[in-house]
Amino acid sequence: MDQLKKDYPWTSSPLIACGPMRLIALAPLATEVSKAGGIGFVGAGSDVSTLEATLEQVKTIQAKDSLLSQHTSTLPVGVGFLLWAGDKLLHAALPVLEKYRPAAVWFFAPKTNEDLVNWTNEVRRVTEGKTKIWIQIGTVANAVEVTRTCSPDVLVVQGQDAGGHGLHKAAGITTLFPEVDDALTSLSRDEGIAKPALVAAGGILESRSAAAALTLGAAGLVMGTRYLATPEANIAGGYREAVLAASDGGQHTERTKLYDQLRGTTDWPQEYGGRGVLNESYHDAKKGLSFEENKKLHDEALKKGDEGWGPKGRVTTYAGTGVGLAREVKGAAEVTREVREGARRVVREAMARL
Ligand SMILES: Cc1cc2nc3c(=O)[nH]c(=O)nc-3n(C[C@H](O)[C@H](O)[C@H](O)COP(=O)(O)O)c2cc1C
């Protein structure tokens, strides 16, 4: 049996995960993805004050679901953390992880590799290895370092198209994924270091891009932006509408620090930026409007509710370059099944053409 199926027995292949989008991916979204045979990640981010209540909600949903209730050794969701938040977050998270034993944790954006090693060891210790370690990386060098020092169960290979935060200096998964794959195969051959399962993230929103990730060699795939257009994503109507309205993401999204600065989320390490849909805040900054004035207009727009979003609005719409492929609102379970079945079909059709 394949390792992912062993570790997440309720899932179907190819494994589809919902990225742990902070404040957005909570129990409703994560459990819908898991109920459909994927693995949903709850985005704890840098704050665990509501994590226990969220995982309690997951437990209640699990008990009522015919598929998830059969699986009881771990909680059938993952939890994502932003490691730059430091040891205080780790110490607050550990008792919750020990109590609920989610199937996986997802680590992203540590300040140092030492922090990553510490989080990995501590989570494995308190959950007796039951909670699997997923680490999101964006470079070949980092993939090698993390595999050597943390022996993660899963590496999430994030390419530049990804919505939300990622590396400013980055490649797309078409080039990044095979180079990471080769580097880890060499590491395993030359140093006997176990190769983690590799999943692809960044720009996957539908069947064809999911099939492409599979043919790159991915054991599974992660979607973030696509799940924004689901009723279970915890976002304002104006945000969802802005996602549905946006297209041609290479032109109309950018990875920048501006949105973090406007929102006051400036603790991210220097090398990361957040990809979002371009709006008036962005254009005014480009035209030279002072940050103070821009911030004032942004904060006023926040008070307008749904009208504050959109290309003529000012409120941040984090989303990836694939935003034009998020065309309609559908349930997260339906999205998960559709992309999984569709990817299988596209691969079969491609084989038939050869
Ligand atoms: C709105 C939004 C918020 C995100 N927040 C987080 C986060 O808090 N932690 C994290 O590890 N990744 C986060 N991500 C990145 C996802 O984990 C994933 O890498 C990305 O969504 C994949 O690319 P896609 O958006 O093209 O599907 C976020 C993505 C989006 C779109």
PDB file of C-alpha atoms in Angstrom, residues 24 164-165 228 235-236 238-240 242-243 254 256-265 274-282 298-299 301-302 305 308-311 313-319:
ATOM      1  CA  ILE A  24      -9.789  31.187   5.816  1.00  0.00           C
ATOM      2  CA  GLY A 164      -0.867  34.129  -0.592  1.00  0.00           C
ATOM      3  CA  HIS A 165       2.705  33.995   0.660  1.00  0.00           C
ATOM      4  CA  LEU A 228     -11.502  30.524  -2.101  1.00  0.00           C
ATOM      5  CA  ILE A 235     -14.022  34.986   3.553  1.00  0.00           C
ATOM      6  CA  ALA A 236     -16.233  38.003   2.951  1.00  0.00           C
ATOM      7  CA  GLY A 238     -16.611  40.889  -1.524  1.00  0.00           C
ATOM      8  CA  TYR A 239     -13.390  38.839  -1.411  1.00  0.00           C
ATOM      9  CA  ARG A 240     -15.081  35.855  -3.090  1.00  0.00           C
ATOM     10  CA  ALA A 242     -13.177  39.665  -6.445  1.00  0.00           C
ATOM     11  CA  VAL A 243     -11.716  36.170  -6.940  1.00  0.00           C
ATOM     12  CA  GLU A 254       1.578  40.178  -8.127  1.00  0.00           C
ATOM     13  CA  THR A 256       4.446  42.052  -3.124  1.00  0.00           C
ATOM     14  CA  LYS A 257       5.025  43.264   0.418  1.00  0.00           C
ATOM     15  CA  LEU A 258       2.545  46.105   0.006  1.00  0.00           C
ATOM     16  CA  TYR A 259      -0.524  44.122   1.089  1.00  0.00           C
ATOM     17  CA  ASP A 260       1.222  42.928   4.281  1.00  0.00           C
ATOM     18  CA  GLN A 261       2.246  46.497   5.042  1.00  0.00           C
ATOM     19  CA  LEU A 262      -1.295  47.778   4.586  1.00  0.00           C
ATOM     20  CA  ARG A 263      -2.714  44.966   6.732  1.00  0.00           C
ATOM     21  CA  GLY A 264      -0.010  45.324   9.384  1.00  0.00           C
ATOM     22  CA  THR A 265       1.174  41.688   8.999  1.00  0.00           C
ATOM     23  CA  GLY A 274       2.031  37.783  -0.628  1.00  0.00           C
ATOM     24  CA  ARG A 275       0.496  37.278  -4.075  1.00  0.00           C
ATOM     25  CA  GLY A 276      -2.807  39.086  -4.499  1.00  0.00           C
ATOM     26  CA  VAL A 277      -5.056  40.598  -7.136  1.00  0.00           C
ATOM     27  CA  LEU A 278      -3.984  44.097  -8.171  1.00  0.00           C
ATOM     28  CA  ASN A 279      -6.269  46.834  -6.857  1.00  0.00           C
ATOM     29  CA  GLU A 280      -6.261  50.592  -6.277  1.00  0.00           C
ATOM     30  CA  SER A 281      -3.894  50.288  -3.283  1.00  0.00           C
ATOM     31  CA  TYR A 282      -1.352  48.651  -5.569  1.00  0.00           C
ATOM     32  CA  HIS A 298      -7.117  51.239   2.711  1.00  0.00           C
ATOM     33  CA  ASP A 299      -8.484  51.474   6.238  1.00  0.00           C
ATOM     34  CA  ALA A 301     -12.145  50.884   2.341  1.00  0.00           C
ATOM     35  CA  LEU A 302     -12.104  48.190   5.023  1.00  0.00           C
ATOM     36  CA  GLY A 305     -17.659  45.964   3.705  1.00  0.00           C
ATOM     37  CA  GLY A 308     -13.955  47.463  -0.346  1.00  0.00           C
ATOM     38  CA  TRP A 309     -12.725  44.568  -2.542  1.00  0.00           C
ATOM     39  CA  GLY A 310     -12.286  44.253  -6.306  1.00  0.00           C
ATOM     40  CA  PRO A 311     -10.017  45.950  -8.867  1.00  0.00           C
ATOM     41  CA  GLY A 313     -11.364  48.547  -4.286  1.00  0.00           C
ATOM     42  CA  ARG A 314      -8.430  48.637  -1.855  1.00  0.00           C
ATOM     43  CA  VAL A 315      -8.774  45.621   0.419  1.00  0.00           C
ATOM     44  CA  THR A 316      -6.354  42.723  -0.104  1.00  0.00           C
ATOM     45  CA  THR A 317      -7.485  39.787  -2.258  1.00  0.00           C
ATOM     46  CA  TYR A 318      -4.755  37.194  -1.803  1.00  0.00           C
ATOM     47  CA  ALA A 319      -4.958  34.783  -4.753  1.00  0.00           C
TER      48      ALA A 319
END
